Tab-separated table of C-alpha atoms and ligand atoms in Angstrom:
chain	number	residue	atom	x	y	z
C	1	MET	CA	132.280	79.565	111.756
C	2	LEU	CA	134.144	82.354	109.912
C	3	LYS	CA	137.457	80.400	110.013
C	4	GLY	CA	139.075	80.360	106.564
C	5	LYS	CA	136.509	82.700	105.008
C	6	LYS	CA	137.729	85.406	102.671
C	7	ILE	CA	136.191	88.824	103.038
C	8	VAL	CA	136.704	91.960	101.160
C	9	LEU	CA	135.991	94.952	103.338
C	10	GLY	CA	135.348	98.146	101.407
C	11	ILE	CA	135.744	101.300	103.545
C	12	THR	CA	134.351	104.544	102.327
C	13	GLY	CA	134.685	108.207	103.495
C	14	GLY	CA	132.571	108.747	106.568
C	15	ILE	CA	133.450	109.420	110.296
C	16	ALA	CA	132.593	105.875	111.080
C	17	ALA	CA	135.426	104.673	108.965
C	18	TYR	CA	137.566	104.210	112.291
C	19	LYS	CA	135.186	101.515	113.280
C	20	ALA	CA	136.199	99.352	110.303
C	21	ALA	CA	139.497	99.030	111.940
C	22	GLU	CA	138.091	97.199	114.946
C	23	LEU	CA	135.832	95.112	112.576
C	24	THR	CA	139.099	94.136	110.737
C	25	ARG	CA	140.674	93.072	114.066
C	26	GLN	CA	137.538	91.110	115.000
C	27	LEU	CA	137.378	89.304	111.582
C	28	VAL	CA	140.999	88.420	111.603
C	29	LYS	CA	140.712	87.022	115.188
C	30	GLU	CA	138.024	84.740	113.903
C	31	GLY	CA	140.327	83.406	111.322
C	32	VAL	CA	139.131	85.471	108.339
C	33	ASP	CA	141.352	86.294	105.406
C	34	VAL	CA	140.528	90.196	105.046
C	35	LYS	CA	141.477	92.270	102.073
C	36	VAL	CA	140.729	95.934	102.629
C	37	ILE	CA	139.825	98.341	99.887
C	38	MET	CA	139.655	101.991	100.825
C	39	THR	CA	138.240	104.845	98.742
C	40	ARG	CA	140.165	108.012	98.362
C	41	HIS	CA	138.028	109.845	100.844
C	42	ALA	CA	138.296	106.913	103.387
C	43	THR	CA	141.894	107.540	103.602
C	44	GLU	CA	141.121	111.083	104.914
C	45	PHE	CA	139.499	109.586	107.866
C	46	ILE	CA	141.829	106.638	108.802
C	47	THR	CA	145.175	105.558	107.220
C	48	PRO	CA	145.699	102.598	105.051
C	49	MET	CA	148.681	101.546	107.271
C	50	THR	CA	146.426	101.140	110.114
C	51	LEU	CA	144.235	98.625	108.086
C	52	GLN	CA	147.359	97.076	106.669
C	53	THR	CA	148.704	96.357	110.003
C	54	LEU	CA	145.324	94.920	111.273
C	55	SER	CA	144.530	92.893	108.126
C	56	GLY	CA	148.028	91.687	107.427
C	57	SER	CA	147.735	92.412	103.941
C	58	PRO	CA	148.253	95.250	101.543
C	59	VAL	CA	145.395	97.710	101.287
C	60	PHE	CA	143.825	98.499	97.984
C	61	THR	CA	143.306	102.191	97.329
C	62	ASP	CA	144.022	102.678	93.602
C	63	MET	CA	142.996	100.741	90.533
C	64	PHE	CA	146.204	101.165	88.724
C	65	THR	CA	148.686	100.565	91.321
C	66	PRO	CA	149.935	96.965	90.834
C	67	ILE	CA	150.091	94.756	93.882
C	68	LYS	CA	152.014	91.565	93.948
C	69	ASP	CA	149.728	88.415	93.388
C	70	PHE	CA	146.816	90.711	92.333
C	71	GLU	CA	147.432	91.260	88.523
C	72	ILE	CA	144.024	92.934	87.883
C	73	ALA	CA	143.152	93.834	91.303
C	74	HIS	CA	139.337	94.440	91.137
C	75	ILE	CA	138.783	91.215	89.129
C	76	SER	CA	140.987	89.120	91.649
C	77	LEU	CA	139.346	90.690	94.565
C	78	SER	CA	135.747	90.052	93.311
C	79	ASP	CA	136.696	86.468	92.718
C	80	PHE	CA	138.497	86.043	96.060
C	81	SER	CA	135.838	87.111	98.296
C	82	ASP	CA	133.119	84.980	99.976
C	83	ILE	CA	131.410	88.195	100.770
C	84	ILE	CA	132.054	91.976	100.207
C	85	VAL	CA	131.129	94.077	103.176
C	86	ILE	CA	130.955	98.046	102.979
C	87	VAL	CA	131.615	99.626	106.323
C	88	PRO	CA	130.607	102.438	106.545
C	89	ALA	CA	128.787	102.971	103.329
C	90	THR	CA	128.076	106.641	102.501
C	91	ALA	CA	125.237	108.018	100.513
C	92	ASN	CA	127.898	108.560	97.654
C	93	ILE	CA	128.884	104.895	97.315
C	94	ILE	CA	125.378	103.748	97.744
C	95	GLY	CA	124.338	106.215	94.968
C	96	LYS	CA	127.137	105.137	92.738
C	97	ILE	CA	126.421	101.303	93.068
C	98	ALA	CA	122.695	101.953	92.474
C	99	SER	CA	123.633	103.848	89.256
C	100	GLY	CA	125.985	101.225	88.067
C	101	ILE	CA	128.990	103.521	88.297
C	102	ALA	CA	132.450	101.726	88.379
C	103	ASP	CA	135.042	104.486	88.542
C	104	ASP	CA	137.272	103.291	91.386
C	105	ILE	CA	138.603	99.998	92.799
C	106	LEU	CA	135.745	99.558	95.187
C	107	THR	CA	132.920	100.191	92.688
C	108	THR	CA	134.766	98.142	89.957
C	109	THR	CA	135.187	95.308	92.455
C	110	ILE	CA	131.450	95.364	93.483
C	111	MET	CA	130.261	95.500	89.730
C	112	ALA	CA	132.408	92.478	89.005
C	113	THR	CA	131.447	90.245	91.840
C	114	LYS	CA	129.134	87.259	92.142
C	115	SER	CA	129.548	87.207	95.834
C	116	PRO	CA	126.972	88.504	98.180
C	117	VAL	CA	127.382	92.244	99.130
C	118	LEU	CA	126.568	93.679	102.560
C	119	ILE	CA	126.175	97.413	102.880
C	120	CYS	CA	126.218	99.056	106.336
C	121	PRO	CA	125.158	102.727	105.805
C	122	ALA	CA	126.164	105.409	108.152
C	123	MET	CA	125.541	109.092	107.396
C	124	ASN	CA	123.662	112.110	108.660
C	125	VAL	CA	120.035	111.613	109.311
C	126	ASN	CA	118.735	114.004	106.817
C	127	MET	CA	120.952	112.390	104.124
C	128	PHE	CA	119.534	108.974	105.218
C	129	GLU	CA	116.010	110.079	105.063
C	130	ASN	CA	116.588	111.807	101.763
C	131	ALA	CA	114.187	110.341	99.123
C	132	ILE	CA	116.987	109.948	96.565
C	133	VAL	CA	119.089	107.872	99.093
C	134	ARG	CA	116.007	105.979	100.248
C	135	GLU	CA	115.303	105.001	96.571
C	136	ASN	CA	118.796	103.847	95.941
C	137	ILE	CA	118.831	101.774	99.073
C	138	ASN	CA	115.520	100.039	97.951
C	139	LYS	CA	116.924	99.582	94.496
C	140	LEU	CA	120.001	97.879	95.956
C	141	ALA	CA	117.783	95.713	98.189
C	142	ASP	CA	115.610	94.745	95.222
C	143	HIS	CA	118.777	93.768	93.400
C	144	GLY	CA	119.710	91.355	96.141
C	145	PHE	CA	122.239	93.470	97.951
C	146	TYR	CA	122.040	92.940	101.828
C	147	ILE	CA	121.364	96.210	103.587
C	148	LEU	CA	121.742	96.887	107.328
C	149	GLU	CA	119.593	99.343	108.931
C	150	PRO	CA	121.688	102.059	110.610
C	151	GLY	CA	121.244	102.482	114.248
C	152	SER	CA	119.792	105.525	116.009
C	153	GLY	CA	121.284	107.895	118.496
C	154	GLU	CA	123.678	110.944	118.502
C	155	LEU	CA	125.271	111.329	115.159
C	156	ALA	CA	128.902	112.743	114.558
C	157	CYS	CA	127.354	115.922	113.064
C	158	GLY	CA	125.645	116.612	116.568
C	159	THR	CA	122.170	115.754	115.330
C	160	ILE	CA	120.171	112.996	116.910
C	161	GLY	CA	118.453	110.356	114.698
C	162	LYS	CA	118.871	107.353	112.410
C	163	GLY	CA	122.253	107.151	110.688
C	164	ARG	CA	124.705	105.585	113.041
C	165	LEU	CA	126.842	102.600	111.977
C	166	PRO	CA	125.139	99.517	113.308
C	167	GLU	CA	126.859	97.907	116.228
C	168	LEU	CA	129.891	95.770	115.128
C	169	ALA	CA	128.193	92.677	116.931
C	170	VAL	CA	125.150	93.258	114.509
C	171	ILE	CA	127.541	93.508	111.473
C	172	MET	CA	129.415	90.308	112.587
C	173	GLU	CA	126.125	88.482	113.083
C	174	LYS	CA	124.893	89.544	109.682
C	175	ILE	CA	127.986	88.294	107.985
C	176	LYS	CA	127.628	85.037	109.604
C	177	TYR	CA	123.953	84.824	108.628
C	178	ILE	CA	124.708	85.457	105.014
C	179	LEU	CA	127.605	83.001	104.795
C	180	THR	CA	125.554	80.243	106.301
C	181	GLU	CA	123.779	77.734	104.115
C	182	LYS	CA	120.135	77.898	104.668
C	183	ASP	CA	119.146	74.179	105.164
C	184	LEU	CA	116.604	74.513	107.823
C	185	LEU	CA	114.169	76.795	105.952
C	186	SER	CA	111.156	74.633	106.358
C	187	GLU	CA	111.595	74.270	110.015
C	188	HIS	CA	110.303	76.210	113.107
C	189	VAL	CA	112.583	75.430	115.982
C	190	LEU	CA	111.368	75.999	119.584
C	191	VAL	CA	114.302	76.032	121.855
C	192	THR	CA	114.270	76.306	125.663
C	193	ALA	CA	117.266	77.630	127.644
C	194	GLY	CA	118.773	78.665	130.930
C	195	PRO	CA	117.570	77.808	134.428
C	196	THR	CA	114.244	78.243	136.025
C	197	ARG	CA	113.786	80.194	139.298
C	198	GLU	CA	111.404	78.782	141.909
C	199	PRO	CA	110.568	81.422	144.418
C	200	PHE	CA	109.652	80.922	148.113
C	201	ASP	CA	109.253	84.437	149.106
C	202	PRO	CA	109.411	87.828	147.286
C	203	VAL	CA	113.330	88.000	147.346
C	204	ARG	CA	114.509	84.377	147.422
C	205	PHE	CA	114.356	81.351	145.134
C	206	ILE	CA	115.676	78.061	144.179
C	207	THR	CA	117.629	77.735	141.067
C	208	ASN	CA	120.690	75.914	139.360
C	209	TYR	CA	123.932	77.033	137.669
C	210	SER	CA	122.605	76.989	134.086
C	211	SER	CA	124.075	79.775	132.029
C	212	GLY	CA	121.749	79.240	128.974
C	213	LYS	CA	124.776	79.220	126.643
C	214	MET	CA	123.954	75.824	124.998
C	215	GLY	CA	120.350	76.631	124.207
C	216	TYR	CA	121.285	80.295	122.986
C	217	ALA	CA	124.018	78.708	120.708
C	218	ILE	CA	121.307	76.364	119.290
C	219	ALA	CA	118.795	79.205	118.618
C	220	THR	CA	121.518	81.377	116.863
C	221	ALA	CA	122.699	78.546	114.741
C	222	ALA	CA	119.113	77.492	113.810
C	223	TYR	CA	118.326	81.078	112.884
C	224	ARG	CA	121.368	81.341	110.630
C	225	ARG	CA	120.346	78.167	108.956
C	226	GLY	CA	117.050	79.765	107.949
C	227	ALA	CA	114.798	78.245	110.470
C	228	ARG	CA	112.090	80.314	112.254
C	229	VAL	CA	113.185	80.189	115.907
C	230	THR	CA	111.272	80.734	119.200
C	231	LEU	CA	113.645	80.888	122.142
C	232	ILE	CA	111.958	80.468	125.595
C	233	SER	CA	114.459	81.306	128.223
C	234	GLY	CA	114.945	81.583	131.973
C	235	PRO	CA	116.927	84.328	133.461
C	236	THR	CA	120.481	84.501	131.860
C	237	HIS	CA	123.078	87.239	131.369
C	238	LEU	CA	123.302	86.413	127.646
C	239	GLN	CA	122.413	88.830	124.746
C	240	ILE	CA	119.179	87.851	123.046
C	241	PRO	CA	120.158	86.066	119.768
C	242	HIS	CA	119.492	88.077	116.502
C	243	GLY	CA	116.204	87.187	114.638
C	244	VAL	CA	114.523	85.100	117.162
C	245	ASN	CA	111.244	85.290	118.788
C	246	PHE	CA	112.272	85.650	122.300
C	247	ILE	CA	110.071	84.674	125.370
C	248	SER	CA	111.331	85.337	128.775
C	249	ILE	CA	110.075	83.262	131.538
C	250	SER	CA	111.196	82.637	135.191
C	251	SER	CA	109.495	79.530	136.786
C	252	ALA	CA	109.094	75.989	135.327
C	253	ARG	CA	105.444	76.452	135.225
C	254	GLU	CA	105.793	79.630	133.321
C	255	MET	CA	108.171	77.893	130.879
C	256	ARG	CA	105.666	74.961	130.520
C	257	ASP	CA	102.865	77.511	129.647
C	258	ALA	CA	105.027	79.387	127.220
C	259	VAL	CA	105.988	76.049	125.389
C	260	MET	CA	102.482	74.865	125.106
C	261	ALA	CA	101.371	78.163	123.882
C	262	ASN	CA	103.989	77.887	121.124
C	263	LEU	CA	103.959	74.166	120.494
C	264	SER	CA	101.462	74.042	117.535
C	265	GLU	CA	103.811	76.075	115.368
C	266	ALA	CA	106.960	74.171	116.141
C	267	THR	CA	108.319	71.477	113.894
C	268	VAL	CA	111.461	70.760	116.093
C	269	VAL	CA	111.526	71.132	119.815
C	270	ILE	CA	114.971	71.317	121.662
C	271	LYS	CA	114.781	71.315	125.432
C	272	ALA	CA	118.120	72.566	126.516
C	273	ALA	CA	116.669	74.406	129.670
C	274	ALA	CA	117.753	73.068	133.051
C	275	VAL	CA	114.264	73.072	134.566
C	276	ALA	CA	113.923	72.749	138.222
C	277	ASP	CA	112.328	69.485	138.965
C	278	TYR	CA	110.717	70.708	142.255
C	279	ARG	CA	109.314	74.119	143.567
C	280	PRO	CA	108.647	75.280	146.994
C	281	SER	CA	104.980	74.387	147.762
C	282	ILE	CA	104.283	77.847	149.254
C	283	CYS	CA	105.642	81.104	148.125
C	284	GLU	CA	105.172	83.549	151.037
C	285	THR	CA	103.758	87.019	150.187
C	286	GLN	CA	106.162	88.720	152.667
C	287	LYS	CA	109.910	88.124	153.075
C	288	ILE	CA	110.537	85.226	155.605
C	289	LYS	CA	112.117	86.665	158.707
C	290	LYS	CA	115.004	85.004	160.507
C	291	LYS	CA	113.879	83.071	163.569
C	292	ASN	CA	115.988	80.990	166.154
C	293	GLU	CA	114.810	77.631	164.860
C	294	ASP	CA	115.812	75.932	161.389
C	295	LEU	CA	113.663	76.610	158.406
C	296	GLU	CA	112.236	73.786	156.437
C	297	ILE	CA	110.960	74.517	152.869
C	298	LYS	CA	108.692	71.748	151.440
C	299	LEU	CA	108.990	71.174	147.715
C	300	GLU	CA	106.463	69.874	145.282
C	301	LYS	CA	106.921	68.423	141.827
C	302	ASN	CA	106.985	70.713	138.778
C	303	PRO	CA	105.499	69.662	135.469
C	304	ASP	CA	107.836	67.600	133.235
C	305	ILE	CA	107.654	69.759	130.098
C	306	ILE	CA	109.370	67.528	127.686
C	307	GLU	CA	107.361	64.486	128.790
C	308	GLU	CA	104.051	66.401	128.136
C	309	ILE	CA	105.459	67.331	124.608
C	310	GLY	CA	106.410	63.795	123.989
C	311	GLN	CA	102.917	62.811	124.556
C	312	LYS	CA	101.642	65.059	121.818
C	313	LYS	CA	104.764	64.816	119.642
C	314	GLU	CA	102.995	64.103	116.231
C	315	GLU	CA	105.628	64.496	113.489
C	316	ARG	CA	107.578	67.058	115.498
C	317	ILE	CA	111.376	66.153	116.069
C	318	LEU	CA	111.825	66.261	119.792
C	319	VAL	CA	115.321	66.538	121.368
C	320	GLY	CA	116.252	66.487	125.037
C	321	PHE	CA	119.254	66.969	127.147
C	322	ALA	CA	120.500	64.696	129.929
C	323	MET	CA	123.039	66.037	132.374
C	324	GLU	CA	124.278	63.131	134.525
C	325	SER	CA	127.122	62.582	137.120
C	326	GLU	CA	126.885	58.819	136.760
C	327	HIS	CA	125.571	55.879	134.535
C	328	LEU	CA	125.412	58.561	131.591
C	329	VAL	CA	124.384	56.119	128.985
C	330	GLU	CA	121.823	54.160	130.910
C	331	ASN	CA	120.152	57.184	132.337
C	332	ALA	CA	120.171	59.067	128.923
C	333	ILE	CA	118.557	56.228	127.221
C	334	ALA	CA	115.961	55.766	129.961
C	335	LYS	CA	114.977	59.420	129.627
C	336	MET	CA	114.748	59.356	125.854
C	337	VAL	CA	112.471	56.427	125.863
C	338	LYS	CA	110.333	57.629	128.790
C	339	LYS	CA	109.918	61.066	127.364
C	340	ASN	CA	109.349	60.000	123.678
C	341	MET	CA	112.479	61.973	122.338
C	342	ASP	CA	113.918	61.332	118.955
C	343	PHE	CA	117.378	61.866	120.324
C	344	ILE	CA	119.007	62.906	123.434
C	345	VAL	CA	122.129	64.849	124.093
C	346	ALA	CA	123.884	63.480	127.099
C	347	ASN	CA	126.799	65.029	129.077
C	348	ASP	CA	128.657	63.949	132.105
C	349	VAL	CA	129.073	66.930	134.400
C	350	THR	CA	131.885	65.407	136.207
C	351	LYS	CA	134.010	65.781	133.166
C	352	GLN	CA	136.437	68.823	132.774
C	353	GLY	CA	134.913	71.098	130.093
C	354	ALA	CA	131.409	69.714	130.265
C	355	GLY	CA	128.155	71.132	131.650
C	356	PHE	CA	126.782	74.411	132.681
C	357	GLN	CA	128.759	77.475	132.839
C	358	GLY	CA	131.642	77.073	130.384
C	359	ASP	CA	131.883	77.731	126.503
C	360	THR	CA	132.503	74.137	125.931
C	361	ASN	CA	130.816	70.782	126.224
C	362	ILE	CA	131.398	67.054	125.806
C	363	ILE	CA	128.480	65.262	124.664
C	364	SER	CA	127.153	62.034	123.373
C	365	ILE	CA	124.181	61.875	121.043
C	366	LEU	CA	121.988	58.770	121.554
C	367	ASP	CA	118.971	58.241	119.126
C	368	ARG	CA	116.152	55.992	118.921
C	369	ASP	CA	117.736	53.957	116.118
C	370	GLY	CA	120.316	52.744	118.516
C	371	GLU	CA	123.137	54.895	117.360
C	372	MET	CA	125.467	56.603	119.876
C	373	ASN	CA	127.997	59.248	118.798
C	374	GLU	CA	130.511	60.170	121.460
C	375	LEU	CA	131.974	63.581	120.682
C	376	PRO	CA	135.232	65.078	121.990
C	377	LEU	CA	135.453	68.515	123.792
C	378	MET	CA	134.084	71.138	121.683
C	379	ASP	CA	132.810	74.750	121.627
C	380	LYS	CA	128.992	75.001	122.332
C	381	THR	CA	128.508	76.661	118.872
C	382	GLN	CA	130.014	73.528	117.263
C	383	VAL	CA	127.751	71.242	119.661
C	384	ALA	CA	124.807	73.335	118.410
C	385	SER	CA	125.699	72.745	114.735
C	386	ILE	CA	126.045	69.052	115.276
C	387	ILE	CA	122.630	68.857	117.026
C	388	LEU	CA	121.107	70.802	114.014
C	389	ASP	CA	122.822	68.405	111.607
C	390	LYS	CA	121.137	65.648	113.406
C	391	VAL	CA	117.742	67.201	113.311
C	392	LYS	CA	118.301	67.633	109.477
C	393	LEU	CA	119.344	64.048	109.077
C	394	ILE	CA	116.195	62.735	110.893
C	395	ARG	CA	114.026	65.014	108.841
C	396	GLU	CA	115.544	63.674	105.552
C	397	ASN	CA	115.205	60.106	106.682
C	398	ARG	CA	111.486	60.733	107.609
C	399	ARG	CA	110.821	62.175	104.191
C	400	LYS	CA	112.308	59.016	102.652
C	401	ASN	CA	110.418	56.717	105.030
C	402	PRO	CA	107.206	58.506	106.367
C	403	THR	CA	106.231	55.265	108.456
C	404	SER	CA	108.884	56.160	111.012
C	405	LEU	CA	106.420	58.847	112.150
C	406	THR	CA	104.720	56.405	114.440
C	407	GLY	CA	106.643	57.370	117.569
C	408	THR	CA	107.155	53.828	118.680
C	409	PHE	CA	110.541	52.369	119.233
C	410	PRO	CA	111.258	49.465	116.783
C	411	PHE	CA	113.467	47.679	119.278
C	412	ALA	CA	114.287	46.893	122.841
C	413	TRP	CA	117.060	48.889	124.308
C	414	LYS	CA	119.782	47.016	126.173
C	415	THR	CA	121.895	48.447	128.920
C	416	VAL	CA	125.070	49.499	127.161
C	417	GLY	CA	128.664	49.942	127.678
C	418	ASP	CA	131.255	51.218	125.247
C	419	GLY	CA	131.142	51.382	121.508
C	420	ASP	CA	129.305	53.475	118.971
C	421	LYS	CA	126.258	51.052	118.422
C	422	VAL	CA	124.302	50.388	121.336
C	423	LYS	CA	121.410	48.325	119.799
Y	501	LIG	N1	112.916	68.597	131.481
Y	501	LIG	C1	111.555	69.151	131.360
Y	501	LIG	N2	110.846	69.460	132.445
Y	501	LIG	C2	111.392	69.117	133.632
Y	501	LIG	C3	112.595	68.473	133.765
Y	501	LIG	C4	113.404	68.211	132.822
Y	501	LIG	O1	111.323	69.364	130.162
Y	501	LIG	N3	110.553	69.360	134.701
Y	501	LIG	C5	113.720	68.354	130.305
Y	501	LIG	C6	115.087	68.986	130.230
Y	501	LIG	O2	114.982	70.394	129.576
Y	501	LIG	C7	115.799	68.058	129.540
Y	501	LIG	C8	115.306	66.656	129.826
Y	501	LIG	O3	113.988	67.019	130.387
Y	501	LIG	O4	115.877	68.104	128.207
Y	501	LIG	C9	116.070	65.929	130.911
Y	501	LIG	O5	116.303	66.679	132.023
Y	501	LIG	P1	116.971	66.081	133.392
Y	501	LIG	O6	116.822	67.237	134.458
Y	501	LIG	O7	118.227	65.693	133.027
Y	501	LIG	O8	115.962	64.988	133.600
Y	501	LIG	P2	114.878	64.492	134.644
Y	501	LIG	O9	113.998	63.776	133.876
Y	501	LIG	O10	114.562	65.624	135.439
Y	501	LIG	O11	115.731	63.448	135.621
Y	501	LIG	P3	116.807	63.558	136.778
Y	501	LIG	O12	116.717	64.954	137.196
Y	501	LIG	O13	116.303	62.589	137.803
Y	501	LIG	O14	118.148	63.293	136.234
């Protein structure tokens, strides 16, 4: 999502300055045009040559040294940027900005900009807790500057406390959050993700290959777009997305209970989880011991969570997934109708690049108006954004035409073949 963005990275004189080099590398890797400004003190900690090499652009350290294509550097840089990020931000730079001081290229660029500014403080714990620094930070926050809370831990000066530069992943996520248009502010999106585990003794269970990546990508994208997000997830190896209300569950029945407990608040429900349809009828309290004969495990049906939501859908937008190995369109339509979804995201697991474990998916979106949109292979983050665009469109259409809230289908579905209109 950062591809093509323009970021001015301001580096000030703290030991965490070296971490700005890795941040530059990560931003460039994501397709960002990074222009680096270093204060004089920053150059004591890391050389401009390092940042020039990593950013692929000249580094700005002085207001009066002309650089080709940047006639009046601070004005050009403040106009150039989609966002200015200060990593690390010392007590000194925070104090200067809060006091309106503009005496070097970084502070003049910040004073002249209309772009958002993200400040990532890093300093000694006593400095961070100093009442004047606190006052300055609060003042900047009141003026609309974005401030990231420093992390806690061992600091470069040997003390333990708050003052570490936030993790680079946290800074990257915050940049993405700030640069994303907030077009889902009025929605509360409940997302389910990952597999469920259905135990039959204390150490064994039935599950599936779901990685949770699709659901987590949707939760992340919805949060960035301003929605409140509840993510109910089965066991995965993924990092919990920033800013979401995260609920961890294991079995389908636990997922069902968590969904129902949170349903009243949700305006949108997206069921990306791969819920086990069956569970072992009995879960032994002791580990099953090996015997000479074969073992049979009887399975019984799990609740169909999305079907239950469909019955009490009200004005909620309900989105389901269908993972099929044959008759993709027919099966997906049947599921959408039966479970009263607004639209269904269908994918054919037999296709290379679609399905559970990977970072990509190949989907078709089928809706209750008879539209089918077949999309090419794409990243799961792109798929997430297309799903949320569709949610937004349905909400806009409903606002224009509230009678479409009845939850009934206005037409009879036909078995469909190719084409993008299946009515
Ligand atoms: N789903 C659910 N509860 C279940 C099973 C599925 O909420 N017990 C949801 C999934 O999260 C998905 C949709 O229903 O959004 C379709 O899931 P899928 O497993 O493809 O459909 P099933 O109805 O279980 O049909 P089948 O397994 O026969 O394909």
